[in-house]
Amino acid sequence: MPTQPAIVVDSVSKTFRLRGGGTRTLKAAALDALLARRSVRHFEALTDVSFAVPKGETLGIIGANGAGKSTLLGLVAGAMAPTRGAIRTDGTISSLLELGAGFHPDLSGRENVFLYGAVIGITRKKMRVRYAAILEFAGIGEYIDQPVKRYSSGMYARLAFAVAVEVDPDVLLIDEVLAVGDAAFQRKCLQKMRDFRRQGKTMLMVSHDLATIQSVSDRILLLDGGRVVGLGGPESVVNAYRSLAGRQGADGLAREWGAGEARIASVEFFNDRGEPATTFEWGGGLAARIRYEASRRIEKPVFGFALSDSAGRLIYGSNTQIEGFAIPWIEGQGTLRLRIPKLVMANGSYLLSFSLHSEDHRTNYHRLDHRFPIAVVGAKGFEGPCHMPCEWRAG
Amino acid sequence: MLAFARDIAGRRELLWLLVQRNIKIRYKSSVLGFLWSLMTPLLMIAIYAVFAGIMKWNMGRRDFLEFLVVGVVVWQFLATCVNDSLHAITGNSNLIKKTAFPRVIIPLAQVLANLANFLLTVVVLVGFLLVMKRSFHDVLYLPVVILTQTALCLGLALFISALNVFIKDTEHILGVALMAWFFLSPVFYAAQFQLDRIPAGQEWLVFLNPMTGLICAYRSIFMAEALPGLGLVALSAVMSWLILLLGLAVFQKWQIRFADEL
């Protein structure tokens, strides 16, 4: 059924004018005018971006900080105008670009709900119809008549999310808003987004949470330095981004150091089917092939690995010494294999580190900290960072 | 101009909610709430009465208190509109940066909220003038005068709210400019005072200040003061509407860059 796309972005570029200290003072403006000089510098946030989103599609947008993701959403929302190119949208757009944009702290939750509806162009009549659903999803009860400044940040986030999704827009824009709120709230939001998708609504979603975005998107757009560098199926684009981020240093956490007499030349990852992978099924295995080279003979070396969450917090680490896998010596090139038979972490993005050091841990020959991003998807529901087998029984 | 009218007509509900919001917020969490709209002008009149009485300040008029109160009330409407407009756009950066709607609605809603407040003040003023046994004159013109002043206020509000996005010094210039304007306008003196000091044939210069003609018109209605000349007052009115057009034009041209600059 060929229909008109919900969003068409056609050769869009966006240039911002940068000035020394933000807004110009009169003195600076007068001096510039007098000396006929232009003190403005230009920064191109988006360069020649084109794509179309068919109705009913969920498009994820990923990219490093500063890649232009939020600018793109701002343009689609119509808050900003493109410098070049054109954007066409079809239907009402509700944007969750910032939780509670437009909420006034002194107004009650109820008043803010109606105000937000008016801001995005929903008639009051329609808002009255949706109001009960908003109230129910937000779950803040009688607090709805209190000024929102008295709300906890969780209540505030719930109300803002509830309004944005329950006003029943044709297109929903979401910018990294799921980072707030507790796990229960995030689950509720994700459920809502799935419902939304099932109703054939169009969504544009920006997130750094690669596992989530991969699981909810039909396609993913990868931005790098303001340009589209990938657009396609979630898994392939997320993998492309991981390798891009890996090259660029996994968002700043990655570090490579060591004495250098021996080094880890490469690490490759494979799934249970033996295919190269960076996204792994929960409960499945991960295999790594580590190639090393040593410029001299090194006695009793120790290879280690560590698994950290995306913020760099250590979750688990082990090495050949702990596991009792003794390596008498290495010299020249060689290969070592590591296998983790069952990944039990919660869904999410993780960073793997590898190290090669001496038996007494005094000499670090080579360390690759947080150097290899991977993701785990498809975990069964549980609370906390990793799964623990448990059994329930009656009686 | 037409585009603005269409934009606003299409978003009447938003405009109305924002006007309500502005009115509500003003007195939110104060005990007397909306009563302040009536109390403030009453208290102001009382203070002027006491002060002018003690200082024997009357500019040679027996009706100086009424004369002064009319001038101050009218001036206050303009001054609050201008001061509120300063942060109309910059203070709503969240909305501007994240959502799309006709930006003109924000300053317009503020001016309309101030207009509502002004109308209440006018009610108090009329009561006060009745107590002082003043006679009214050509009351049918009052809506036209109020509409013209609202146009002036909106024009300035549009211009200032947009300017403050790009030039932060606006706030400081505004304070000084508003004070100079106050003394140039016949608030605590009569327009005749200026006309007496200007060469014959150049009276129109005084009425280039839209507030001169407006205050004269209000005093003519509320206090049966003689108008200095219908042509001169009309000049002030034309200036008011010109300022509105200018404000709309500037706002229209600059609004596209609001989200980039905030």
XYZ file of C-alpha atoms in Angstrom:
657
model
C 0.000 0.000 0.000
C 1.963 3.011 -1.198
C 1.294 6.014 1.016
C 2.885 9.373 1.419
C 5.835 9.242 3.831
C 5.292 10.745 7.268
C 8.613 12.579 7.152
C 10.748 13.569 4.197
C 14.109 15.167 4.857
C 15.491 16.462 1.596
C 19.163 17.527 1.300
C 19.038 19.316 4.638
C 21.981 21.257 6.012
C 21.960 23.278 9.199
C 24.574 25.879 9.991
C 24.809 27.592 13.347
C 26.516 30.881 13.849
C 28.975 30.707 16.700
C 30.097 33.710 18.595
C 32.640 34.186 21.336
C 30.456 34.209 24.422
C 27.021 33.178 23.270
C 24.778 36.179 22.804
C 26.464 39.251 21.451
C 26.831 42.353 23.581
C 26.141 45.736 22.087
C 29.807 46.656 22.357
C 30.849 43.657 20.319
C 28.133 44.308 17.785
C 29.080 47.996 17.498
C 32.791 47.226 17.145
C 32.079 44.652 14.482
C 29.868 47.071 12.617
C 32.429 49.876 12.889
C 35.313 47.748 11.703
C 33.100 46.067 9.125
C 34.295 42.723 10.363
C 32.406 39.562 10.879
C 33.246 37.956 14.193
C 30.902 35.061 13.594
C 32.186 31.600 12.917
C 30.003 29.020 11.345
C 29.451 25.499 12.473
C 27.732 23.073 10.209
C 25.779 20.717 12.439
C 24.171 18.787 9.571
C 25.431 18.381 6.028
C 23.234 17.286 3.154
C 21.046 14.888 5.129
C 18.332 13.106 3.165
C 15.980 10.312 4.182
C 12.304 9.509 4.279
C 10.300 7.812 6.996
C 7.256 5.895 5.751
C 4.142 6.041 7.870
C 4.217 3.509 10.651
C 7.970 3.159 10.751
C 10.134 3.589 13.812
C 13.428 5.126 12.862
C 16.217 5.145 15.417
C 18.927 7.766 15.183
C 22.337 7.003 16.638
C 25.700 8.671 16.595
C 28.346 10.054 18.938
C 27.760 13.219 20.967
C 27.727 16.191 18.622
C 26.893 14.124 15.557
C 23.791 16.256 14.955
C 21.060 13.953 16.309
C 19.250 16.533 18.425
C 19.562 19.190 15.737
C 17.916 16.804 13.315
C 15.007 16.190 15.685
C 14.662 19.927 16.327
C 14.384 20.475 12.583
C 11.798 17.732 12.120
C 9.826 19.144 15.067
C 9.776 22.466 13.229
C 11.412 24.336 16.098
C 14.310 25.285 13.837
C 14.492 25.978 10.145
C 17.066 24.253 7.945
C 19.754 26.441 6.398
C 19.425 24.562 3.132
C 17.083 21.863 1.973
C 13.538 21.134 3.013
C 11.623 19.023 5.506
C 8.080 17.870 4.895
C 5.982 16.231 7.573
C 2.495 14.844 7.476
C 0.244 14.843 10.526
C 0.475 16.162 14.064
C 3.864 15.864 15.678
C 4.357 15.392 19.388
C 7.854 15.853 20.581
C 9.489 14.544 23.676
C 12.671 16.438 22.935
C 12.892 17.420 26.519
C 10.696 16.107 29.266
C 8.168 18.737 30.148
C 9.247 21.382 27.667
C 6.709 24.129 28.164
C 5.638 23.051 31.629
C 5.352 25.966 33.974
C 6.447 25.174 37.531
C 3.678 27.230 39.147
C 0.859 25.646 37.202
C -0.787 22.424 38.282
C -0.240 19.167 36.470
C -3.715 19.425 34.976
C -3.120 22.946 33.661
C 0.211 21.946 32.206
C -1.310 18.946 30.460
C -3.787 21.149 28.617
C -1.146 23.765 27.903
C 1.154 21.184 26.359
C -1.704 19.885 24.219
C -2.327 23.395 22.951
C 1.370 23.920 22.247
C 1.517 20.963 19.914
C -1.841 21.819 18.411
C -4.295 19.346 19.895
C -7.749 20.801 20.374
C -9.066 21.147 23.873
C -11.970 18.918 23.008
C -9.615 16.110 22.044
C -7.503 16.751 25.132
C -10.540 16.287 27.379
C -11.091 12.905 25.783
C -7.460 11.867 26.300
C -7.174 13.321 29.765
C -8.233 10.188 31.637
C -5.672 8.096 29.776
C -2.923 10.624 30.515
C -3.813 10.610 34.177
C -3.814 6.847 34.305
C -0.483 6.422 32.530
C 1.214 9.104 34.611
C -0.117 7.479 37.774
C 0.338 10.527 39.982
C -3.174 10.495 41.444
C -4.360 13.537 43.307
C -1.045 15.311 42.789
C -2.388 16.281 39.380
C -3.858 19.422 40.970
C -0.609 20.419 42.681
C 1.850 22.794 40.996
C 4.399 20.709 39.107
C 7.245 22.330 41.021
C 6.229 20.128 43.968
C 6.603 16.974 41.891
C 9.471 14.576 42.325
C 11.574 14.245 39.202
C 10.038 10.822 38.615
C 6.490 12.173 38.762
C 7.470 15.006 36.473
C 8.977 12.620 33.937
C 5.955 10.324 34.063
C 3.512 13.154 33.484
C 5.570 14.619 30.622
C 5.919 11.247 28.926
C 2.245 10.490 29.457
C 1.146 13.710 27.796
C 3.476 13.316 24.845
C 2.344 9.784 24.025
C -1.310 10.004 25.039
C -2.173 13.072 22.984
C -2.316 10.535 20.167
C -0.043 12.278 17.649
C 0.695 10.888 14.205
C 4.415 11.317 14.662
C 6.295 11.047 17.951
C 9.818 12.406 18.365
C 11.801 11.131 21.324
C 15.188 12.459 22.307
C 17.052 10.462 24.921
C 14.304 10.861 27.446
C 14.303 7.309 28.675
C 17.542 7.970 30.492
C 15.505 9.433 33.343
C 13.183 7.524 35.575
C 13.506 4.187 37.290
C 13.520 0.768 35.683
C 9.776 0.302 36.138
C 9.062 3.602 34.414
C 11.414 2.777 31.558
C 9.687 -0.547 31.056
C 6.328 1.202 30.992
C 7.609 3.688 28.441
C 9.006 0.951 26.230
C 5.721 -0.898 26.421
C 3.905 2.276 25.442
C 6.253 2.760 22.518
C 5.570 -0.770 21.328
C 1.808 -0.120 21.507
C 2.371 3.061 19.628
C 4.212 1.184 16.941
C 1.514 -1.430 16.738
C -1.043 1.305 16.086
C 0.902 2.184 12.967
C 2.284 5.459 14.272
C 5.554 6.929 13.132
C 8.377 7.414 15.580
C 11.746 9.080 15.424
C 13.918 8.209 18.353
C 17.372 9.308 19.442
C 19.197 7.300 22.056
C 22.614 6.248 23.223
C 21.145 3.047 24.548
C 22.026 0.901 21.563
C 20.375 -2.269 22.797
C 17.032 -0.554 23.341
C 17.087 1.372 20.118
C 18.020 -1.753 18.223
C 15.100 -3.638 19.696
C 12.446 -0.989 19.017
C 13.512 0.414 15.631
C 12.566 -0.792 12.162
C 15.534 0.996 10.683
C 18.393 2.980 12.117
C 20.067 6.103 10.834
C 23.697 6.609 11.804
C 25.039 10.150 11.916
C 28.702 11.015 12.124
C 29.899 14.606 12.048
C 26.563 15.811 10.698
C 26.434 13.385 7.797
C 24.440 10.235 7.262
C 26.943 7.400 7.274
C 24.499 4.549 7.624
C 20.815 3.841 7.133
C 19.366 0.367 7.225
C 18.479 -2.604 9.363
C 19.037 -2.100 13.112
C 21.664 -4.787 13.596
C 23.906 -3.836 10.705
C 23.827 -0.110 11.473
C 24.404 -0.633 15.192
C 27.338 -2.863 14.358
C 28.674 -0.225 11.985
C 28.372 2.333 14.773
C 30.145 0.057 17.243
C 33.082 -0.359 14.956
C 33.061 3.386 14.258
C 32.871 4.131 17.979
C 35.512 1.512 18.620
C 37.854 3.252 16.222
C 37.070 6.601 17.783
C 37.573 5.244 21.286
C 34.189 4.089 22.557
C 33.057 7.514 23.639
C 36.195 8.412 25.532
C 36.520 5.480 27.919
C 38.836 3.416 25.756
C 42.520 3.462 26.589
C 45.448 1.586 25.203
C 48.708 1.373 27.093
C 51.525 -0.976 28.131
C 55.214 -1.682 28.045
C 55.095 -2.979 24.508
C 57.424 -6.011 24.420
C 54.338 -8.088 23.725
C 51.013 -6.917 22.461
C 47.502 -8.006 21.619
C 47.373 -7.489 17.864
C 43.645 -8.023 17.447
C 40.536 -9.403 19.117
C 37.643 -10.759 17.093
C 34.248 -11.813 18.411
C 31.975 -14.595 17.252
C 28.549 -15.776 18.213
C 27.452 -19.378 18.794
C 27.079 -19.947 15.079
C 30.675 -18.917 14.534
C 29.710 -15.682 12.778
C 31.576 -12.441 13.549
C 29.337 -10.389 15.886
C 29.174 -7.552 18.353
C 25.550 -8.074 19.357
C 24.823 -11.214 21.288
C 21.726 -13.063 22.339
C 21.174 -13.245 26.045
C 21.861 -16.769 27.294
C 24.002 -17.506 24.279
C 27.760 -17.673 24.106
C 30.538 -15.360 23.070
C 33.825 -16.476 21.597
C 36.869 -14.264 21.178
C 39.957 -14.929 19.103
C 42.929 -13.043 20.442
C 45.992 -12.666 18.234
C 49.165 -11.659 19.998
C 52.763 -10.982 19.098
C 55.803 -10.868 21.331
C 59.064 -9.300 20.225
C 61.022 -11.403 22.764
C 60.383 -14.521 24.728
C 58.103 -13.810 27.657
C 57.865 -16.363 30.460
C 54.524 -17.213 32.050
C 52.424 -14.389 30.584
C 48.874 -13.826 31.783
C 45.982 -12.879 29.480
C 42.968 -11.265 31.096
C 39.633 -9.814 30.127
C 37.104 -7.605 31.830
C 33.494 -6.750 31.179
C 32.236 -3.273 32.081
C 28.957 -1.507 31.587
C 28.753 1.382 29.165
C 29.787 3.818 31.901
C 32.981 1.820 32.488
C 31.955 0.193 35.777
C 33.486 -3.233 36.137
C 31.023 -6.104 36.106
C 33.257 -9.109 35.837
C 36.909 -9.837 35.141
C 39.106 -12.895 35.026
C 42.368 -14.108 33.541
C 44.290 -17.216 32.543
C 46.024 -17.317 35.918
C 42.770 -17.311 37.909
C 41.271 -19.913 35.611
C 44.375 -22.109 35.958
C 45.222 -22.004 32.296
C 49.005 -21.840 32.447
C 50.913 -20.464 29.466
C 54.581 -21.438 29.771
C 55.894 -18.782 27.431
C 55.140 -16.863 24.265
C 57.362 -15.602 21.487
C 56.472 -14.321 18.017
C 52.891 -14.551 16.859
C 50.155 -16.718 18.223
C 46.464 -17.069 18.876
C 44.482 -17.618 22.033
C 40.775 -18.320 22.311
C 38.365 -17.241 25.025
C 34.840 -18.535 25.315
C 32.057 -17.314 27.569
C 29.421 -20.041 27.226
C 26.487 -18.109 28.633
C 25.990 -14.344 28.698
C 23.868 -13.572 31.750
C 23.971 -9.788 31.859
C 20.835 -7.656 31.437
C 20.121 -6.189 28.021
C 22.434 -3.321 27.248
C 25.721 -2.098 25.895
C 28.950 -3.290 27.444
C 32.644 -2.695 27.000
C 35.209 -5.458 26.923
C 38.811 -4.935 27.971
C 41.749 -7.238 27.285
C 45.135 -7.295 28.898
C 48.471 -9.056 28.646
C 50.662 -8.805 31.704
C 53.372 -10.590 33.654
C 52.805 -13.375 36.154
C 53.403 -11.050 39.119
C 51.161 -8.332 37.601
C 54.070 -5.885 37.833
C 54.524 -5.436 34.111
C 51.644 -4.568 31.865
C 52.792 -5.538 28.388
C 49.668 -4.377 26.703
C 46.277 -3.228 27.887
C 43.212 -2.449 25.826
C 40.792 -0.906 28.328
C 37.107 -0.579 27.357
C 38.193 -0.966 23.832
C 35.550 -3.385 22.487
C 31.879 -2.442 22.660
C 29.344 -5.267 22.563
C 25.623 -5.499 23.209
C 23.360 -8.061 24.771
C 19.765 -8.334 23.629
C 16.795 -10.566 24.347
C 17.232 -11.045 28.066
C 14.270 -12.456 29.893
C 12.820 -10.008 32.376
C 14.650 -9.631 35.667
C 15.818 -6.825 37.916
C 19.427 -5.780 38.243
C 22.552 -5.980 36.132
C 22.821 -9.726 35.681
C 20.873 -12.934 35.870
C 21.152 -15.449 38.673
C 19.581 -18.870 38.348
C 16.881 -19.334 40.938
C 14.099 -21.812 41.598
C 10.680 -21.428 43.161
C 8.760 -24.248 44.692
C 5.509 -24.625 46.534
C 5.379 -26.117 50.017
C 0.442 40.550 8.283
C -2.048 38.141 6.814
C 0.199 35.227 7.643
C 0.260 36.373 11.277
C -3.504 36.645 11.405
C -3.843 33.131 10.002
C -1.264 31.730 12.413
C -3.006 33.249 15.383
C -6.490 32.296 14.269
C -5.330 28.704 13.838
C -3.967 28.586 17.381
C -6.660 30.451 19.281
C -6.764 27.812 21.999
C -3.047 28.091 22.674
C -3.278 31.893 22.754
C -6.171 31.742 25.178
C -4.417 29.229 27.453
C -1.259 31.327 27.490
C -3.231 34.469 28.351
C -4.861 32.556 31.205
C -1.482 31.212 32.265
C 0.013 34.700 32.379
C -2.865 36.029 34.438
C -2.889 33.045 36.794
C 0.839 33.063 37.394
C 0.866 36.712 38.328
C -1.180 36.123 41.460
C -0.485 32.444 42.016
C 0.194 31.595 45.635
C -0.647 35.088 46.868
C -3.386 35.114 49.490
C -5.525 37.845 47.945
C -4.952 36.538 44.425
C -6.864 38.341 41.765
C -7.972 41.049 44.208
C -4.521 42.542 43.804
C -5.518 43.685 40.331
C -7.978 46.000 42.048
C -5.988 46.697 45.214
C -2.809 47.826 43.518
C -4.351 50.771 41.650
C -6.366 51.762 44.744
C -3.266 51.759 46.909
C -1.390 53.677 44.230
C -4.082 56.344 44.159
C -3.934 56.583 47.945
C -0.170 57.013 47.941
C -0.288 59.720 45.295
C -3.056 61.477 47.195
C -1.079 61.519 50.434
C 2.197 62.427 48.763
C 0.769 65.194 46.528
C -1.178 66.539 49.509
C 1.851 66.730 51.798
C 4.131 68.189 49.133
C 1.411 70.582 47.945
C 2.285 69.284 44.486
C -0.487 70.291 42.151
C 1.032 71.966 39.086
C -1.503 74.739 39.615
C -4.523 72.448 39.084
C -7.327 71.649 41.470
C -7.863 68.258 39.827
C -4.202 67.342 39.882
C -4.706 64.008 41.676
C -7.174 62.718 39.068
C -5.010 64.139 36.315
C -1.936 62.368 37.653
C -3.702 59.069 38.314
C -5.047 58.858 34.755
C -1.570 59.523 33.350
C 0.103 56.975 35.618
C -2.461 54.227 34.983
C -2.123 54.628 31.229
C 1.648 54.710 31.460
C 1.705 51.609 33.671
C -0.018 49.565 30.965
C 2.728 50.417 28.502
C 5.532 49.981 31.031
C 4.396 46.503 32.169
C 3.981 45.351 28.567
C 7.439 46.566 27.666
C 9.091 45.095 30.754
C 7.333 41.744 30.435
C 8.243 41.459 26.773
C 11.956 41.549 27.522
C 12.012 37.878 28.481
C 9.027 36.731 26.456
C 11.215 34.767 24.067
C 14.431 34.257 26.035
C 12.467 33.117 29.093
C 10.654 30.448 27.092
C 13.707 28.958 25.407
C 12.477 25.471 26.255
C 9.349 25.941 24.226
C 11.058 27.763 21.394
C 13.853 25.243 20.985
C 11.772 22.118 21.252
C 8.393 22.794 19.731
C 6.891 24.442 16.689
C 4.088 26.967 17.005
C 3.721 30.583 15.865
C 6.173 32.441 18.106
C 4.136 35.642 17.912
C 1.652 34.036 20.278
C 3.956 34.386 23.284
C 4.351 38.208 23.257
C 0.746 38.585 22.127
C -0.497 36.524 25.064
C 1.520 38.665 27.467
C 0.138 41.903 26.056
C -3.410 40.539 26.214
C -2.917 39.442 29.825
C -1.686 42.941 30.640
C -4.641 44.382 28.756
C -7.014 42.363 30.945
C -5.283 43.763 33.993
C -5.425 47.275 32.559
C -9.163 46.979 31.931
C -9.687 46.050 35.573
C -7.611 49.043 36.579
C -9.764 51.225 34.339
C -12.817 49.979 36.238
C -11.215 51.063 39.496
C -10.211 54.338 37.869
C -13.743 55.046 36.707
C -15.007 54.358 40.218
C -12.449 56.746 41.648
C -13.327 59.450 39.108
C -17.043 59.037 39.871
C -16.273 59.509 43.556
C -14.355 62.659 42.611
C -17.446 63.746 40.623
C -15.634 64.018 37.282
C -17.695 64.049 34.127
C -16.921 61.750 31.244
C -16.779 62.793 27.669
C -17.044 60.910 24.369
C -16.848 57.557 26.154
C -17.603 55.805 22.871
C -14.055 56.580 21.751
C -12.557 54.734 24.714
C -12.413 51.307 22.975
C -10.622 52.885 20.008
C -8.081 54.560 22.273
C -7.478 51.377 24.252
C -7.137 49.360 21.050
C -4.619 51.846 19.702
C -2.568 51.715 22.869
C -2.693 47.914 22.768
C -1.366 48.035 19.204
C 1.489 50.239 20.382
C 2.242 47.907 23.303
C 2.200 44.849 21.048
C 4.472 46.468 18.471
C 7.011 47.339 21.152
C 6.689 43.938 22.808
C 7.376 42.150 19.524
C 10.372 44.321 18.771
C 11.901 44.129 22.251
C 11.311 40.398 22.772
C 13.010 39.654 19.439
C 15.861 42.110 19.982
C 16.690 40.635 23.384
C 17.355 37.269 21.763
C 20.222 38.717 19.781
C 21.502 41.594 21.913
C 21.713 41.086 25.645
C 22.225 44.786 26.304
C 18.575 45.351 25.460
C 17.671 44.979 29.121
C 19.965 47.794 30.217
C 19.111 50.120 27.344
C 15.443 49.513 27.971
C 15.503 50.683 31.584
C 17.084 54.009 30.649
C 15.040 54.482 27.486
C 11.791 53.827 29.340
C 12.646 56.412 31.976
C 13.501 59.031 29.343
C 10.265 58.232 27.537
C 8.338 58.629 30.780
C 9.618 62.177 31.268
C 9.012 63.004 27.601
C 5.377 61.941 27.945
C 2.747 64.094 29.630
C 2.217 61.812 32.621
C 2.582 64.278 35.503
C 2.339 67.404 33.403
C -0.075 68.457 30.653
C 0.813 68.195 26.991
C 0.138 71.930 26.864
C 3.245 72.392 29.001
C 5.344 71.051 26.123
C 3.366 72.844 23.439
C 3.962 76.166 25.197
C 7.678 75.653 24.872
C 7.829 74.692 21.221
C 7.881 77.111 18.246
C 4.497 77.586 16.577
C 3.913 75.237 13.665
C 6.099 72.499 15.119
C 3.627 71.117 17.659
C 3.430 67.913 15.662
C 6.949 67.023 16.848
C 5.579 66.474 20.361
C 2.915 64.124 19.005
C 5.393 61.916 17.230
C 5.538 60.372 20.692
C 2.511 58.093 20.518
C 2.027 58.274 24.278
C 1.440 62.041 24.123
C -1.657 61.739 21.971
C -2.864 58.640 23.825
C -2.650 60.239 27.270
C -4.355 63.363 25.924
C -7.142 61.210 24.504
C -7.632 59.311 27.790
C -7.765 62.604 29.725
C -10.215 64.020 27.277
C -12.493 61.027 27.823
C -12.064 60.639 31.585
C -11.693 64.279 32.643
C -13.281 66.231 29.792
C -9.944 67.910 29.149
C -9.774 69.777 25.849
C -7.835 67.943 23.128
C -4.831 69.877 21.791
C -6.107 69.195 18.267
C -7.611 66.182 16.637
C -4.963 66.077 13.889
C -2.174 65.963 16.467
C -3.823 63.137 18.416
C -4.414 61.303 15.149
C -0.689 61.605 14.409
C 0.066 59.806 17.680
C -2.455 57.125 16.775
C -0.856 56.630 13.373
C 2.529 56.350 15.064
C 1.148 53.637 17.365
C -0.093 51.518 14.481
C 3.131 52.113 12.533
C 5.091 50.796 15.504
C 2.898 47.686 15.481
C 3.632 47.130 11.780
C 7.338 47.660 12.383
C 7.307 45.269 15.336
C 5.517 42.613 13.286
C 7.944 43.021 10.384
C 11.026 42.735 12.614
C 9.611 39.803 14.542
C 8.646 38.013 11.334
C 12.132 38.454 9.911
C 13.991 37.352 13.029
C 11.816 34.588 14.462
C 13.291 31.960 12.179
C 16.589 32.304 14.033
C 15.222 32.280 17.593
C 15.811 28.574 18.142
C 19.373 28.828 16.818
C 20.318 31.662 19.143
C 18.721 30.548 22.400
